[in-house]
Amino acid sequence: MTNLVEVRNLKIEATTDAGRIVEIIKGVSLDIADGEIVALIGESGSGKTTVALSLMGHARPGCRITGGEINVNGKNMAALSEKERAKLRGTDIAYVPQSAAASFNPSS
């Protein structure tokens, strides 16, 4: 099976309100095969949304992708322009946020 998404050693930093730089995502790697469905599950604030948005070339306010490689359908997201990444969104890759009312709580 061919991988649609390949992430290697993803690193993301954030700048705090005090101006301090903190590495918030350290060394995430994953493969998603064509046709595979993947869910990121974790505690609130664990970085699920930050990682998911980075797959589409987005960084949350105050954050930046500082390391690693993200390939979507064989294309290196860091090497693409914003216009080229926008063409992939909704066709090659999409983000479906959870509904807070329908959230999964593994501890209850």
PDB file of C-alpha atoms in Angstrom:
ATOM      1  CA  MET A   1       0.000   0.000   0.000  1.00  0.00           C
ATOM      2  CA  THR A   2       1.268   3.498  -0.848  1.00  0.00           C
ATOM      3  CA  ASN A   3       1.483   6.130   1.870  1.00  0.00           C
ATOM      4  CA  LEU A   4      -0.605   9.219   1.239  1.00  0.00           C
ATOM      5  CA  VAL A   5       0.983  11.018   4.203  1.00  0.00           C
ATOM      6  CA  GLU A   6       4.491  10.557   5.562  1.00  0.00           C
ATOM      7  CA  VAL A   7       5.721  12.542   8.557  1.00  0.00           C
ATOM      8  CA  ARG A   8       9.279  12.216   9.811  1.00  0.00           C
ATOM      9  CA  ASN A   9      10.611  13.732  13.030  1.00  0.00           C
ATOM     10  CA  LEU A  10       8.152  16.665  13.098  1.00  0.00           C
ATOM     11  CA  LYS A  11       9.132  19.474  15.455  1.00  0.00           C
ATOM     12  CA  ILE A  12       7.035  22.535  16.267  1.00  0.00           C
ATOM     13  CA  GLU A  13       7.975  25.482  18.472  1.00  0.00           C
ATOM     14  CA  ALA A  14       5.759  28.066  20.134  1.00  0.00           C
ATOM     15  CA  THR A  15       6.534  31.497  21.516  1.00  0.00           C
ATOM     16  CA  THR A  16       5.053  32.162  24.951  1.00  0.00           C
ATOM     17  CA  ASP A  17       3.478  35.468  25.965  1.00  0.00           C
ATOM     18  CA  ALA A  18       6.758  36.204  27.782  1.00  0.00           C
ATOM     19  CA  GLY A  19       8.675  35.712  24.517  1.00  0.00           C
ATOM     20  CA  ARG A  20      10.229  32.382  25.484  1.00  0.00           C
ATOM     21  CA  ILE A  21      10.516  29.742  22.732  1.00  0.00           C
ATOM     22  CA  VAL A  22       9.299  26.269  23.711  1.00  0.00           C
ATOM     23  CA  GLU A  23       9.432  23.079  21.647  1.00  0.00           C
ATOM     24  CA  ILE A  24       5.873  21.745  21.913  1.00  0.00           C
ATOM     25  CA  ILE A  25       5.996  18.895  19.373  1.00  0.00           C
ATOM     26  CA  LYS A  26       9.115  16.728  19.436  1.00  0.00           C
ATOM     27  CA  GLY A  27       9.947  14.054  16.893  1.00  0.00           C
ATOM     28  CA  VAL A  28       6.497  12.939  15.706  1.00  0.00           C
ATOM     29  CA  SER A  29       6.626  10.404  12.865  1.00  0.00           C
ATOM     30  CA  LEU A  30       3.721   8.614  11.200  1.00  0.00           C
ATOM     31  CA  ASP A  31       2.547   7.113   7.934  1.00  0.00           C
ATOM     32  CA  ILE A  32      -1.014   7.163   6.614  1.00  0.00           C
ATOM     33  CA  ALA A  33      -1.710   4.774   3.760  1.00  0.00           C
ATOM     34  CA  ASP A  34      -4.009   5.612   0.868  1.00  0.00           C
ATOM     35  CA  GLY A  35      -7.572   4.847   2.007  1.00  0.00           C
ATOM     36  CA  GLU A  36      -6.613   4.567   5.684  1.00  0.00           C
ATOM     37  CA  ILE A  37      -8.538   6.527   8.316  1.00  0.00           C
ATOM     38  CA  VAL A  38      -6.528   7.859  11.244  1.00  0.00           C
ATOM     39  CA  ALA A  39      -7.670   9.446  14.496  1.00  0.00           C
ATOM     40  CA  LEU A  40      -5.381  11.363  16.844  1.00  0.00           C
ATOM     41  CA  ILE A  41      -6.511  10.727  20.401  1.00  0.00           C
ATOM     42  CA  GLY A  42      -5.072  12.357  23.499  1.00  0.00           C
ATOM     43  CA  GLU A  43      -5.718  14.653  26.409  1.00  0.00           C
ATOM     44  CA  SER A  44      -6.799  18.240  25.903  1.00  0.00           C
ATOM     45  CA  GLY A  45      -3.731  20.327  25.078  1.00  0.00           C
ATOM     46  CA  SER A  46      -1.589  17.338  24.069  1.00  0.00           C
ATOM     47  CA  GLY A  47      -0.937  18.663  20.543  1.00  0.00           C
ATOM     48  CA  LYS A  48      -3.451  16.722  18.428  1.00  0.00           C
ATOM     49  CA  THR A  49      -4.757  19.774  16.577  1.00  0.00           C
ATOM     50  CA  THR A  50      -1.289  21.293  16.254  1.00  0.00           C
ATOM     51  CA  VAL A  51       0.016  18.105  14.585  1.00  0.00           C
ATOM     52  CA  ALA A  52      -3.080  17.704  12.382  1.00  0.00           C
ATOM     53  CA  LEU A  53      -2.935  21.294  11.118  1.00  0.00           C
ATOM     54  CA  SER A  54       0.788  20.985  10.412  1.00  0.00           C
ATOM     55  CA  LEU A  55       0.044  18.159   7.957  1.00  0.00           C
ATOM     56  CA  MET A  56      -1.699  20.759   5.808  1.00  0.00           C
ATOM     57  CA  GLY A  57       1.114  23.275   6.177  1.00  0.00           C
ATOM     58  CA  HIS A  58      -0.675  25.341   8.822  1.00  0.00           C
ATOM     59  CA  ALA A  59       0.794  26.527  12.103  1.00  0.00           C
ATOM     60  CA  ARG A  60      -1.339  27.856  14.930  1.00  0.00           C
ATOM     61  CA  PRO A  61      -0.771  31.498  15.950  1.00  0.00           C
ATOM     62  CA  GLY A  62       2.561  31.809  17.756  1.00  0.00           C
ATOM     63  CA  CYS A  63       3.750  28.426  16.457  1.00  0.00           C
ATOM     64  CA  ARG A  64       6.091  27.413  13.664  1.00  0.00           C
ATOM     65  CA  ILE A  65       7.222  24.133  12.158  1.00  0.00           C
ATOM     66  CA  THR A  66      10.954  23.991  12.892  1.00  0.00           C
ATOM     67  CA  GLY A  67      11.987  20.514  11.846  1.00  0.00           C
ATOM     68  CA  GLY A  68      11.123  17.282  10.185  1.00  0.00           C
ATOM     69  CA  GLU A  69       9.487  16.492   6.899  1.00  0.00           C
ATOM     70  CA  ILE A  70       5.827  16.304   5.861  1.00  0.00           C
ATOM     71  CA  ASN A  71       4.986  14.682   2.535  1.00  0.00           C
ATOM     72  CA  VAL A  72       1.421  14.552   1.223  1.00  0.00           C
ATOM     73  CA  ASN A  73       0.850  12.479  -1.890  1.00  0.00           C
ATOM     74  CA  GLY A  74       4.593  12.589  -2.559  1.00  0.00           C
ATOM     75  CA  LYS A  75       4.799  16.384  -2.230  1.00  0.00           C
ATOM     76  CA  ASN A  76       7.000  18.006   0.420  1.00  0.00           C
ATOM     77  CA  MET A  77       4.659  20.508   2.110  1.00  0.00           C
ATOM     78  CA  ALA A  78       7.548  22.789   3.162  1.00  0.00           C
ATOM     79  CA  ALA A  79       8.687  23.143  -0.448  1.00  0.00           C
ATOM     80  CA  LEU A  80       5.237  24.194  -1.712  1.00  0.00           C
ATOM     81  CA  SER A  81       3.922  27.741  -1.891  1.00  0.00           C
ATOM     82  CA  GLU A  82       0.799  28.635   0.078  1.00  0.00           C
ATOM     83  CA  LYS A  83      -1.157  28.575  -3.191  1.00  0.00           C
ATOM     84  CA  GLU A  84       0.091  25.046  -3.983  1.00  0.00           C
ATOM     85  CA  ARG A  85      -0.754  23.833  -0.444  1.00  0.00           C
ATOM     86  CA  ALA A  86      -4.237  25.344  -0.762  1.00  0.00           C
ATOM     87  CA  LYS A  87      -4.856  23.235  -3.886  1.00  0.00           C
ATOM     88  CA  LEU A  88      -4.159  20.064  -1.872  1.00  0.00           C
ATOM     89  CA  ARG A  89      -6.556  20.974   0.941  1.00  0.00           C
ATOM     90  CA  GLY A  90      -9.952  19.397   0.535  1.00  0.00           C
ATOM     91  CA  THR A  91      -8.761  17.141  -2.282  1.00  0.00           C
ATOM     92  CA  ASP A  92      -5.621  15.306  -1.121  1.00  0.00           C
ATOM     93  CA  ILE A  93      -5.875  16.107   2.592  1.00  0.00           C
ATOM     94  CA  ALA A  94      -8.504  17.551   4.945  1.00  0.00           C
ATOM     95  CA  TYR A  95      -8.975  18.271   8.633  1.00  0.00           C
ATOM     96  CA  VAL A  96     -12.236  17.359  10.367  1.00  0.00           C
ATOM     97  CA  PRO A  97     -12.399  18.937  13.837  1.00  0.00           C
ATOM     98  CA  GLN A  98     -14.212  17.164  16.630  1.00  0.00           C
ATOM     99  CA  SER A  99     -17.452  18.423  18.046  1.00  0.00           C
ATOM    100  CA  ALA A 100     -16.949  19.275  21.719  1.00  0.00           C
ATOM    101  CA  ALA A 101     -20.354  17.733  22.444  1.00  0.00           C
ATOM    102  CA  ALA A 102     -19.297  14.430  20.863  1.00  0.00           C
ATOM    103  CA  SER A 103     -15.780  14.228  22.287  1.00  0.00           C
ATOM    104  CA  PHE A 104     -14.187  10.923  23.226  1.00  0.00           C
ATOM    105  CA  ASN A 105     -13.050  10.595  26.842  1.00  0.00           C
ATOM    106  CA  PRO A 106     -10.939   7.452  27.326  1.00  0.00           C
ATOM    107  CA  SER A 107     -10.874   7.887  31.121  1.00  0.00           C
ATOM    108  CA  SER A 108     -14.625   7.686  31.698  1.00  0.00           C
TER     109      SER A 108
END
